Amino acid sequence: MNRRQLLATLGLSAAGIALQGMAQAATRPPLPQPKPLDAGAVLTAGKARLPFATGTSGGYGYNGQCPGPLISVRKGQEFRLTVANAMQEDTTFHWHGLLAPPEADGQPQFPVLPGTTQDICFPVTQRAGLSWYHPHPHGATARQAWHGLGGFFVIRDDEEDALGLPSGPAELFLTLRDAEFDGLGALLYPYLANGTEGSVPLVNGVAWPRANLPDRQIRLRILNAANARVFRLSCDAPMTLIGNDGGLLEAPVAVTEVQMGPAERIDLILDLRGIAPGRTIGLRDAAFEQSLLDIAVHRGAPDDWDLPARLSTIEKLRHDGDAPDRTFVFENSSTINGQPFDPRRIDFAVPFGRVERWRFTSARGAPHPIHVHGTHFQVIQRQGGDRPRVEPWERGWKDTVLKWAPEQIDVLVRFDAHEGRYLMHCHKLEHEDGGMMLNFVTGRDPEAALEKARLEALYGPICSPG
Ligand code: C2O
Ligand code: CU
Ligand code: CU
């Protein structure tokens, strides 16, 4: 098989092959890092000429960037931001992984209309971790995200600071996604109801980039911002997992491969101390022959920092018995429990503060990266598939879990941040838009909360006294 045939069997397009050629050359473009959002700046979703789109169609970006500006806050702060929509269509700003009250959560029920702004304000009460923001408009999330909308939202706290983790230039943020281009390099969106994948992987919006790093320990904070692609990452240097969606794990775990479904995040320490300066290694994905990111290693200052054996303490959620409180069947590309999403339908009420056991099952259309708004959960059991275990990157606090067919996954979940209406959905974005999503509420008085939410879904907000 020659090279071209090989690439063709890998499913690469003509533009993909041209870009793949670039990956082999010594001339890989430098890896950009997201720029921090300036204090007081507005976050605007709008048209952008993105690094990956060389044609005329361009894409969308936040403040013209893909990934968008890096938002960073400290635990205990109030998060305040004005967001603006400079696009010709509705959008929303969802803070994925953040415990935001429903009205600030960027749900499709609160669109930001073209030419308008919204003021966001909520206290950040959760521990340090890597969240992100992206659009969540009704029926158009997949298209807007594919065209470039997405950015990092990082929370810092004292517990994390005390560990002395690699920081500054030794902390890298990587957004992984994929794209498709026409022969002239313009971005295409080849919509597929069962999830769109592109033949060109992008790291921070750039195809086949290169990073120059010292022979030290590097903290990599990785987000899968793809619409549907699952990444299976490996590297030529030792990787130690230290965190995921909801922040630090209790203890570091050495890993040789990490699997990331859409919306999942991982935090890891890449140890370049054993790599001879002058060598170039790769951060690889199982689906691509060339590395996603080349890392050219140079001699740096000596690094004698030791990764602590213990990172954090995580409360273990407890629940009596093995029977699930609720079971959700994710089927094909558009239903949960046989029903497609209806913005006016609220399916159930969860008692605020109570631990419930939820079971996710399905037979068709998988993998489904299942995401719950308004909380983090703990994965306790995975059965029925090839890997009947909770993976190291699924320990601790999660907000999205990747479910393969025909697996059954059980999680323990508790809502204790904000009462009100939230969403659960598949984060394969074409599934989400296709209807694999539902509304629920959580409240101290669940029945009253459900009644209120159902009335509001029909008639609009009801002011409650007090
Ligand atoms: Cu990242 Cu409801 O989404
Ligand atoms: Cu979310
Ligand atoms: Cu799905």
mmCIF file with all atom_site columns, C-alpha atoms in Angstrom, residues 240-428:
data_model
loop_
_atom_site.group_PDB
_atom_site.id
_atom_site.type_symbol
_atom_site.label_atom_id
_atom_site.label_alt_id
_atom_site.label_comp_id
_atom_site.label_asym_id
_atom_site.label_entity_id
_atom_site.label_seq_id
_atom_site.pdbx_PDB_ins_code
_atom_site.Cartn_x
_atom_site.Cartn_y
_atom_site.Cartn_z
_atom_site.occupancy
_atom_site.B_iso_or_equiv
_atom_site.pdbx_formal_charge
_atom_site.auth_seq_id
_atom_site.auth_comp_id
_atom_site.auth_asym_id
_atom_site.auth_atom_id
_atom_site.pdbx_PDB_model_num
ATOM 1   C CA . THR A 1 240 ? 0.635   10.575 34.901 1.00 0.00 ? 240 THR A CA 1
ATOM 2   C CA . LEU A 1 241 ? -2.996  11.440 35.268 1.00 0.00 ? 241 LEU A CA 1
ATOM 3   C CA . ILE A 1 242 ? -3.759  13.922 38.046 1.00 0.00 ? 242 ILE A CA 1
ATOM 4   C CA . GLY A 1 243 ? -7.251  15.205 37.315 1.00 0.00 ? 243 GLY A CA 1
ATOM 5   C CA . ASN A 1 244 ? -10.317 15.218 35.110 1.00 0.00 ? 244 ASN A CA 1
ATOM 6   C CA . ASP A 1 245 ? -13.665 17.024 34.675 1.00 0.00 ? 245 ASP A CA 1
ATOM 7   C CA . GLY A 1 246 ? -14.247 17.951 38.300 1.00 0.00 ? 246 GLY A CA 1
ATOM 8   C CA . GLY A 1 247 ? -10.659 18.679 39.348 1.00 0.00 ? 247 GLY A CA 1
ATOM 9   C CA . LEU A 1 248 ? -7.854  16.699 40.959 1.00 0.00 ? 248 LEU A CA 1
ATOM 10  C CA . LEU A 1 249 ? -7.988  12.955 41.519 1.00 0.00 ? 249 LEU A CA 1
ATOM 11  C CA . GLU A 1 250 ? -7.160  11.655 44.994 1.00 0.00 ? 250 GLU A CA 1
ATOM 12  C CA . ALA A 1 251 ? -3.851  10.237 43.803 1.00 0.00 ? 251 ALA A CA 1
ATOM 13  C CA . PRO A 1 252 ? -1.824  10.320 40.595 1.00 0.00 ? 252 PRO A CA 1
ATOM 14  C CA . VAL A 1 253 ? -2.114  7.341  38.227 1.00 0.00 ? 253 VAL A CA 1
ATOM 15  C CA . ALA A 1 254 ? 0.460   6.414  35.592 1.00 0.00 ? 254 ALA A CA 1
ATOM 16  C CA . VAL A 1 255 ? -1.251  5.765  32.267 1.00 0.00 ? 255 VAL A CA 1
ATOM 17  C CA . THR A 1 256 ? -0.121  4.707  28.794 1.00 0.00 ? 256 THR A CA 1
ATOM 18  C CA . GLU A 1 257 ? -3.373  5.602  27.057 1.00 0.00 ? 257 GLU A CA 1
ATOM 19  C CA . VAL A 1 258 ? -6.245  7.945  27.834 1.00 0.00 ? 258 VAL A CA 1
ATOM 20  C CA . GLN A 1 259 ? -9.561  7.839  26.067 1.00 0.00 ? 259 GLN A CA 1
ATOM 21  C CA . MET A 1 260 ? -11.542 11.076 25.835 1.00 0.00 ? 260 MET A CA 1
ATOM 22  C CA . GLY A 1 261 ? -15.075 11.431 24.562 1.00 0.00 ? 261 GLY A CA 1
ATOM 23  C CA . PRO A 1 262 ? -16.474 14.806 23.518 1.00 0.00 ? 262 PRO A CA 1
ATOM 24  C CA . ALA A 1 263 ? -16.551 17.334 26.415 1.00 0.00 ? 263 ALA A CA 1
ATOM 25  C CA . GLU A 1 264 ? -14.293 15.282 28.713 1.00 0.00 ? 264 GLU A CA 1
ATOM 26  C CA . ARG A 1 265 ? -11.207 16.928 30.219 1.00 0.00 ? 265 ARG A CA 1
ATOM 27  C CA . ILE A 1 266 ? -8.010  15.463 31.603 1.00 0.00 ? 266 ILE A CA 1
ATOM 28  C CA . ASP A 1 267 ? -5.159  16.922 33.577 1.00 0.00 ? 267 ASP A CA 1
ATOM 29  C CA . LEU A 1 268 ? -1.833  15.127 33.353 1.00 0.00 ? 268 LEU A CA 1
ATOM 30  C CA . ILE A 1 269 ? 1.854   15.456 33.999 1.00 0.00 ? 269 ILE A CA 1
ATOM 31  C CA . LEU A 1 270 ? 4.033   14.676 31.019 1.00 0.00 ? 270 LEU A CA 1
ATOM 32  C CA . ASP A 1 271 ? 7.549   13.826 32.165 1.00 0.00 ? 271 ASP A CA 1
ATOM 33  C CA . LEU A 1 272 ? 10.094  14.963 29.599 1.00 0.00 ? 272 LEU A CA 1
ATOM 34  C CA . ARG A 1 273 ? 13.095  14.558 31.935 1.00 0.00 ? 273 ARG A CA 1
ATOM 35  C CA . GLY A 1 274 ? 14.104  11.291 30.272 1.00 0.00 ? 274 GLY A CA 1
ATOM 36  C CA . ILE A 1 275 ? 13.940  12.671 26.733 1.00 0.00 ? 275 ILE A CA 1
ATOM 37  C CA . ALA A 1 276 ? 17.301  13.655 25.270 1.00 0.00 ? 276 ALA A CA 1
ATOM 38  C CA . PRO A 1 277 ? 17.404  17.328 24.327 1.00 0.00 ? 277 PRO A CA 1
ATOM 39  C CA . GLY A 1 278 ? 17.202  17.629 20.566 1.00 0.00 ? 278 GLY A CA 1
ATOM 40  C CA . ARG A 1 279 ? 14.714  14.774 20.231 1.00 0.00 ? 279 ARG A CA 1
ATOM 41  C CA . THR A 1 280 ? 11.175  15.294 18.977 1.00 0.00 ? 280 THR A CA 1
ATOM 42  C CA . ILE A 1 281 ? 8.420   13.122 20.401 1.00 0.00 ? 281 ILE A CA 1
ATOM 43  C CA . GLY A 1 282 ? 4.729   12.919 19.658 1.00 0.00 ? 282 GLY A CA 1
ATOM 44  C CA . LEU A 1 283 ? 1.407   13.182 21.433 1.00 0.00 ? 283 LEU A CA 1
ATOM 45  C CA . ARG A 1 284 ? -0.507  10.610 19.420 1.00 0.00 ? 284 ARG A CA 1
ATOM 46  C CA . ASP A 1 285 ? -4.033  9.531  18.699 1.00 0.00 ? 285 ASP A CA 1
ATOM 47  C CA . ALA A 1 286 ? -4.795  5.947  17.720 1.00 0.00 ? 286 ALA A CA 1
ATOM 48  C CA . ALA A 1 287 ? -6.710  7.009  14.582 1.00 0.00 ? 287 ALA A CA 1
ATOM 49  C CA . PHE A 1 288 ? -3.926  9.038  12.967 1.00 0.00 ? 288 PHE A CA 1
ATOM 50  C CA . GLU A 1 289 ? -0.587  7.928  11.635 1.00 0.00 ? 289 GLU A CA 1
ATOM 51  C CA . GLN A 1 290 ? 1.111   11.244 12.411 1.00 0.00 ? 290 GLN A CA 1
ATOM 52  C CA . SER A 1 291 ? 1.250   12.625 15.922 1.00 0.00 ? 291 SER A CA 1
ATOM 53  C CA . LEU A 1 292 ? -1.414  15.212 16.819 1.00 0.00 ? 292 LEU A CA 1
ATOM 54  C CA . LEU A 1 293 ? 1.292   17.358 18.363 1.00 0.00 ? 293 LEU A CA 1
ATOM 55  C CA . ASP A 1 294 ? 5.056   17.135 17.960 1.00 0.00 ? 294 ASP A CA 1
ATOM 56  C CA . ILE A 1 295 ? 7.059   18.056 21.024 1.00 0.00 ? 295 ILE A CA 1
ATOM 57  C CA . ALA A 1 296 ? 10.623  19.200 20.335 1.00 0.00 ? 296 ALA A CA 1
ATOM 58  C CA . VAL A 1 297 ? 12.552  18.835 23.568 1.00 0.00 ? 297 VAL A CA 1
ATOM 59  C CA . HIS A 1 298 ? 15.373  21.166 24.545 1.00 0.00 ? 298 HIS A CA 1
ATOM 60  C CA . ARG A 1 299 ? 17.601  21.401 27.622 1.00 0.00 ? 299 ARG A CA 1
ATOM 61  C CA . GLY A 1 300 ? 15.882  23.294 30.441 1.00 0.00 ? 300 GLY A CA 1
ATOM 62  C CA . ALA A 1 301 ? 16.766  24.194 34.014 1.00 0.00 ? 301 ALA A CA 1
ATOM 63  C CA . PRO A 1 302 ? 17.013  21.097 36.256 1.00 0.00 ? 302 PRO A CA 1
ATOM 64  C CA . ASP A 1 303 ? 13.660  19.849 37.534 1.00 0.00 ? 303 ASP A CA 1
ATOM 65  C CA . ASP A 1 304 ? 13.642  18.140 40.910 1.00 0.00 ? 304 ASP A CA 1
ATOM 66  C CA . TRP A 1 305 ? 9.968   18.661 41.756 1.00 0.00 ? 305 TRP A CA 1
ATOM 67  C CA . ASP A 1 306 ? 8.262   15.468 42.906 1.00 0.00 ? 306 ASP A CA 1
ATOM 68  C CA . LEU A 1 307 ? 4.652   14.831 42.152 1.00 0.00 ? 307 LEU A CA 1
ATOM 69  C CA . PRO A 1 308 ? 2.961   14.392 45.570 1.00 0.00 ? 308 PRO A CA 1
ATOM 70  C CA . ALA A 1 309 ? 1.647   10.882 46.246 1.00 0.00 ? 309 ALA A CA 1
ATOM 71  C CA . ARG A 1 310 ? -1.636  12.333 47.414 1.00 0.00 ? 310 ARG A CA 1
ATOM 72  C CA . LEU A 1 311 ? -3.399  15.142 45.547 1.00 0.00 ? 311 LEU A CA 1
ATOM 73  C CA . SER A 1 312 ? -6.748  15.644 47.198 1.00 0.00 ? 312 SER A CA 1
ATOM 74  C CA . THR A 1 313 ? -9.488  14.109 49.287 1.00 0.00 ? 313 THR A CA 1
ATOM 75  C CA . ILE A 1 314 ? -12.709 13.288 47.541 1.00 0.00 ? 314 ILE A CA 1
ATOM 76  C CA . GLU A 1 315 ? -15.922 12.649 49.396 1.00 0.00 ? 315 GLU A CA 1
ATOM 77  C CA . LYS A 1 316 ? -17.221 9.214  48.433 1.00 0.00 ? 316 LYS A CA 1
ATOM 78  C CA . LEU A 1 317 ? -20.925 9.432  47.642 1.00 0.00 ? 317 LEU A CA 1
ATOM 79  C CA . ARG A 1 318 ? -22.936 6.676  49.340 1.00 0.00 ? 318 ARG A CA 1
ATOM 80  C CA . HIS A 1 319 ? -26.150 5.044  48.270 1.00 0.00 ? 319 HIS A CA 1
ATOM 81  C CA . ASP A 1 320 ? -27.969 2.030  49.674 1.00 0.00 ? 320 ASP A CA 1
ATOM 82  C CA . GLY A 1 321 ? -28.539 -0.986 47.488 1.00 0.00 ? 321 GLY A CA 1
ATOM 83  C CA . ASP A 1 322 ? -27.701 -1.763 43.878 1.00 0.00 ? 322 ASP A CA 1
ATOM 84  C CA . ALA A 1 323 ? -31.014 -0.740 42.370 1.00 0.00 ? 323 ALA A CA 1
ATOM 85  C CA . PRO A 1 324 ? -30.939 2.430  40.275 1.00 0.00 ? 324 PRO A CA 1
ATOM 86  C CA . ASP A 1 325 ? -33.289 5.270  41.200 1.00 0.00 ? 325 ASP A CA 1
ATOM 87  C CA . ARG A 1 326 ? -33.576 6.148  37.498 1.00 0.00 ? 326 ARG A CA 1
ATOM 88  C CA . THR A 1 327 ? -32.645 4.424  34.265 1.00 0.00 ? 327 THR A CA 1
ATOM 89  C CA . PHE A 1 328 ? -31.983 6.265  31.014 1.00 0.00 ? 328 PHE A CA 1
ATOM 90  C CA . VAL A 1 329 ? -31.909 4.487  27.684 1.00 0.00 ? 329 VAL A CA 1
ATOM 91  C CA . PHE A 1 330 ? -29.948 6.339  25.003 1.00 0.00 ? 330 PHE A CA 1
ATOM 92  C CA . GLU A 1 331 ? -31.091 4.979  21.658 1.00 0.00 ? 331 GLU A CA 1
ATOM 93  C CA . ASN A 1 332 ? -30.072 5.673  18.058 1.00 0.00 ? 332 ASN A CA 1
ATOM 94  C CA . SER A 1 333 ? -29.292 9.347  17.608 1.00 0.00 ? 333 SER A CA 1
ATOM 95  C CA . SER A 1 334 ? -32.282 11.197 18.956 1.00 0.00 ? 334 SER A CA 1
ATOM 96  C CA . THR A 1 335 ? -34.022 9.802  22.031 1.00 0.00 ? 335 THR A CA 1
ATOM 97  C CA . ILE A 1 336 ? -33.666 9.164  25.738 1.00 0.00 ? 336 ILE A CA 1
ATOM 98  C CA . ASN A 1 337 ? -36.184 6.653  27.083 1.00 0.00 ? 337 ASN A CA 1
ATOM 99  C CA . GLY A 1 338 ? -37.887 6.683  23.705 1.00 0.00 ? 338 GLY A CA 1
ATOM 100 C CA . GLN A 1 339 ? -38.588 10.405 23.679 1.00 0.00 ? 339 GLN A CA 1
ATOM 101 C CA . PRO A 1 340 ? -36.919 13.164 21.678 1.00 0.00 ? 340 PRO A CA 1
ATOM 102 C CA . PHE A 1 341 ? -36.151 16.479 23.405 1.00 0.00 ? 341 PHE A CA 1
ATOM 103 C CA . ASP A 1 342 ? -39.075 18.840 23.891 1.00 0.00 ? 342 ASP A CA 1
ATOM 104 C CA . PRO A 1 343 ? -38.161 22.211 25.424 1.00 0.00 ? 343 PRO A CA 1
ATOM 105 C CA . ARG A 1 344 ? -41.573 22.347 27.142 1.00 0.00 ? 344 ARG A CA 1
ATOM 106 C CA . ARG A 1 345 ? -41.329 18.887 28.728 1.00 0.00 ? 345 ARG A CA 1
ATOM 107 C CA . ILE A 1 346 ? -39.757 18.504 32.189 1.00 0.00 ? 346 ILE A CA 1
ATOM 108 C CA . ASP A 1 347 ? -39.275 14.807 32.851 1.00 0.00 ? 347 ASP A CA 1
ATOM 109 C CA . PHE A 1 348 ? -38.654 14.422 36.572 1.00 0.00 ? 348 PHE A CA 1
ATOM 110 C CA . ALA A 1 349 ? -37.649 16.080 39.832 1.00 0.00 ? 349 ALA A CA 1
ATOM 111 C CA . VAL A 1 350 ? -34.613 15.092 41.893 1.00 0.00 ? 350 VAL A CA 1
ATOM 112 C CA . PRO A 1 351 ? -34.715 15.830 45.618 1.00 0.00 ? 351 PRO A CA 1
ATOM 113 C CA . PHE A 1 352 ? -32.060 18.493 46.283 1.00 0.00 ? 352 PHE A CA 1
ATOM 114 C CA . GLY A 1 353 ? -29.170 17.155 48.356 1.00 0.00 ? 353 GLY A CA 1
ATOM 115 C CA . ARG A 1 354 ? -30.062 13.452 48.009 1.00 0.00 ? 354 ARG A CA 1
ATOM 116 C CA . VAL A 1 355 ? -27.690 10.917 46.462 1.00 0.00 ? 355 VAL A CA 1
ATOM 117 C CA . GLU A 1 356 ? -29.331 8.984  43.612 1.00 0.00 ? 356 GLU A CA 1
ATOM 118 C CA . ARG A 1 357 ? -28.055 6.099  41.524 1.00 0.00 ? 357 ARG A CA 1
ATOM 119 C CA . TRP A 1 358 ? -28.575 6.676  37.812 1.00 0.00 ? 358 TRP A CA 1
ATOM 120 C CA . ARG A 1 359 ? -28.143 3.971  35.181 1.00 0.00 ? 359 ARG A CA 1
ATOM 121 C CA . PHE A 1 360 ? -27.263 4.763  31.557 1.00 0.00 ? 360 PHE A CA 1
ATOM 122 C CA . THR A 1 361 ? -27.954 2.057  28.992 1.00 0.00 ? 361 THR A CA 1
ATOM 123 C CA . SER A 1 362 ? -28.418 1.748  25.252 1.00 0.00 ? 362 SER A CA 1
ATOM 124 C CA . ALA A 1 363 ? -28.034 -0.622 22.400 1.00 0.00 ? 363 ALA A CA 1
ATOM 125 C CA . ARG A 1 364 ? -27.631 1.592  19.363 1.00 0.00 ? 364 ARG A CA 1
ATOM 126 C CA . GLY A 1 365 ? -25.939 4.764  18.200 1.00 0.00 ? 365 GLY A CA 1
ATOM 127 C CA . ALA A 1 366 ? -23.099 4.608  20.714 1.00 0.00 ? 366 ALA A CA 1
ATOM 128 C CA . PRO A 1 367 ? -20.671 5.848  21.776 1.00 0.00 ? 367 PRO A CA 1
ATOM 129 C CA . HIS A 1 368 ? -22.694 8.366  23.748 1.00 0.00 ? 368 HIS A CA 1
ATOM 130 C CA . PRO A 1 369 ? -20.787 10.858 25.927 1.00 0.00 ? 369 PRO A CA 1
ATOM 131 C CA . ILE A 1 370 ? -23.462 11.461 28.565 1.00 0.00 ? 370 ILE A CA 1
ATOM 132 C CA . HIS A 1 371 ? -23.460 14.836 30.284 1.00 0.00 ? 371 HIS A CA 1
ATOM 133 C CA . VAL A 1 372 ? -25.434 16.174 33.244 1.00 0.00 ? 372 VAL A CA 1
ATOM 134 C CA . HIS A 1 373 ? -25.728 19.905 33.982 1.00 0.00 ? 373 HIS A CA 1
ATOM 135 C CA . GLY A 1 374 ? -25.762 21.438 37.441 1.00 0.00 ? 374 GLY A CA 1
ATOM 136 C CA . THR A 1 375 ? -23.558 18.940 39.299 1.00 0.00 ? 375 THR A CA 1
ATOM 137 C CA . HIS A 1 376 ? -20.715 16.446 39.162 1.00 0.00 ? 376 HIS A CA 1
ATOM 138 C CA . PHE A 1 377 ? -21.218 12.719 39.603 1.00 0.00 ? 377 PHE A CA 1
ATOM 139 C CA . GLN A 1 378 ? -19.167 9.636  40.477 1.00 0.00 ? 378 GLN A CA 1
ATOM 140 C CA . VAL A 1 379 ? -18.919 6.688  38.097 1.00 0.00 ? 379 VAL A CA 1
ATOM 141 C CA . ILE A 1 380 ? -19.271 3.511  40.148 1.00 0.00 ? 380 ILE A CA 1
ATOM 142 C CA . GLN A 1 381 ? -19.822 0.725  37.644 1.00 0.00 ? 381 GLN A CA 1
ATOM 143 C CA . ARG A 1 382 ? -19.407 -0.075 33.977 1.00 0.00 ? 382 ARG A CA 1
ATOM 144 C CA . GLN A 1 383 ? -20.651 -3.417 32.711 1.00 0.00 ? 383 GLN A CA 1
ATOM 145 C CA . GLY A 1 384 ? -21.439 -5.301 29.535 1.00 0.00 ? 384 GLY A CA 1
ATOM 146 C CA . GLY A 1 385 ? -18.700 -4.035 27.217 1.00 0.00 ? 385 GLY A CA 1
ATOM 147 C CA . ASP A 1 386 ? -15.078 -4.780 26.330 1.00 0.00 ? 386 ASP A CA 1
ATOM 148 C CA . ARG A 1 387 ? -13.688 -2.796 29.247 1.00 0.00 ? 387 ARG A CA 1
ATOM 149 C CA . PRO A 1 388 ? -15.930 -3.619 32.208 1.00 0.00 ? 388 PRO A CA 1
ATOM 150 C CA . ARG A 1 389 ? -14.208 -1.259 34.615 1.00 0.00 ? 389 ARG A CA 1
ATOM 151 C CA . VAL A 1 390 ? -14.147 2.338  35.714 1.00 0.00 ? 390 VAL A CA 1
ATOM 152 C CA . GLU A 1 391 ? -11.106 3.800  33.953 1.00 0.00 ? 391 GLU A CA 1
ATOM 153 C CA . PRO A 1 392 ? -8.510  5.843  35.885 1.00 0.00 ? 392 PRO A CA 1
ATOM 154 C CA . TRP A 1 393 ? -9.692  8.996  34.108 1.00 0.00 ? 393 TRP A CA 1
ATOM 155 C CA . GLU A 1 394 ? -13.259 8.276  35.249 1.00 0.00 ? 394 GLU A CA 1
ATOM 156 C CA . ARG A 1 395 ? -12.481 8.368  38.976 1.00 0.00 ? 395 ARG A CA 1
ATOM 157 C CA . GLY A 1 396 ? -13.246 11.364 41.123 1.00 0.00 ? 396 GLY A CA 1
ATOM 158 C CA . TRP A 1 397 ? -15.796 13.916 39.961 1.00 0.00 ? 397 TRP A CA 1
ATOM 159 C CA . LYS A 1 398 ? -17.130 13.747 36.420 1.00 0.00 ? 398 LYS A CA 1
ATOM 160 C CA . ASP A 1 399 ? -19.731 15.684 34.458 1.00 0.00 ? 399 ASP A CA 1
ATOM 161 C CA . THR A 1 400 ? -19.523 13.639 31.265 1.00 0.00 ? 400 THR A CA 1
ATOM 162 C CA . VAL A 1 401 ? -19.028 9.892  30.888 1.00 0.00 ? 401 VAL A CA 1
ATOM 163 C CA . LEU A 1 402 ? -18.412 8.026  27.661 1.00 0.00 ? 402 LEU A CA 1
ATOM 164 C CA . LYS A 1 403 ? -20.721 5.076  27.123 1.00 0.00 ? 403 LYS A CA 1
ATOM 165 C CA . TRP A 1 404 ? -20.017 2.512  24.434 1.00 0.00 ? 404 TRP A CA 1
ATOM 166 C CA . ALA A 1 405 ? -22.634 0.081  23.164 1.00 0.00 ? 405 ALA A CA 1
ATOM 167 C CA . PRO A 1 406 ? -23.759 -2.159 24.759 1.00 0.00 ? 406 PRO A CA 1
ATOM 168 C CA . GLU A 1 407 ? -22.481 -0.955 28.086 1.00 0.00 ? 407 GLU A CA 1
ATOM 169 C CA . GLN A 1 408 ? -24.421 -0.101 31.175 1.00 0.00 ? 408 GLN A CA 1
ATOM 170 C CA . ILE A 1 409 ? -22.941 2.596  33.370 1.00 0.00 ? 409 ILE A CA 1
ATOM 171 C CA . ASP A 1 410 ? -24.056 3.448  36.902 1.00 0.00 ? 410 ASP A CA 1
ATOM 172 C CA . VAL A 1 411 ? -23.247 6.783  38.490 1.00 0.00 ? 411 VAL A CA 1
ATOM 173 C CA . LEU A 1 412 ? -24.006 8.328  41.870 1.00 0.00 ? 412 LEU A CA 1
ATOM 174 C CA . VAL A 1 413 ? -25.280 11.864 41.555 1.00 0.00 ? 413 VAL A CA 1
ATOM 175 C CA . ARG A 1 414 ? -26.267 14.566 44.020 1.00 0.00 ? 414 ARG A CA 1
ATOM 176 C CA . PHE A 1 415 ? -27.473 18.099 43.330 1.00 0.00 ? 415 PHE A CA 1
ATOM 177 C CA . ASP A 1 416 ? -26.436 20.439 46.094 1.00 0.00 ? 416 ASP A CA 1
ATOM 178 C CA . ALA A 1 417 ? -25.337 23.645 44.373 1.00 0.00 ? 417 ALA A CA 1
ATOM 179 C CA . HIS A 1 418 ? -28.460 25.284 42.908 1.00 0.00 ? 418 HIS A CA 1
ATOM 180 C CA . GLU A 1 419 ? -32.113 24.357 42.709 1.00 0.00 ? 419 GLU A CA 1
ATOM 181 C CA . GLY A 1 420 ? -34.060 24.597 39.480 1.00 0.00 ? 420 GLY A CA 1
ATOM 182 C CA . ARG A 1 421 ? -34.142 23.334 35.932 1.00 0.00 ? 421 ARG A CA 1
ATOM 183 C CA . TYR A 1 422 ? -31.196 21.568 34.261 1.00 0.00 ? 422 TYR A CA 1
ATOM 184 C CA . LEU A 1 423 ? -30.421 19.415 31.233 1.00 0.00 ? 423 LEU A CA 1
ATOM 185 C CA . MET A 1 424 ? -29.047 15.968 30.671 1.00 0.00 ? 424 MET A CA 1
ATOM 186 C CA . HIS A 1 425 ? -27.941 15.016 27.176 1.00 0.00 ? 425 HIS A CA 1
ATOM 187 C CA . CYS A 1 426 ? -25.602 13.185 24.896 1.00 0.00 ? 426 CYS A CA 1
ATOM 188 C CA . HIS A 1 427 ? -22.586 15.415 24.142 1.00 0.00 ? 427 HIS A CA 1
ATOM 189 C CA . LYS A 1 428 ? -22.150 13.999 20.666 1.00 0.00 ? 428 LYS A CA 1
#
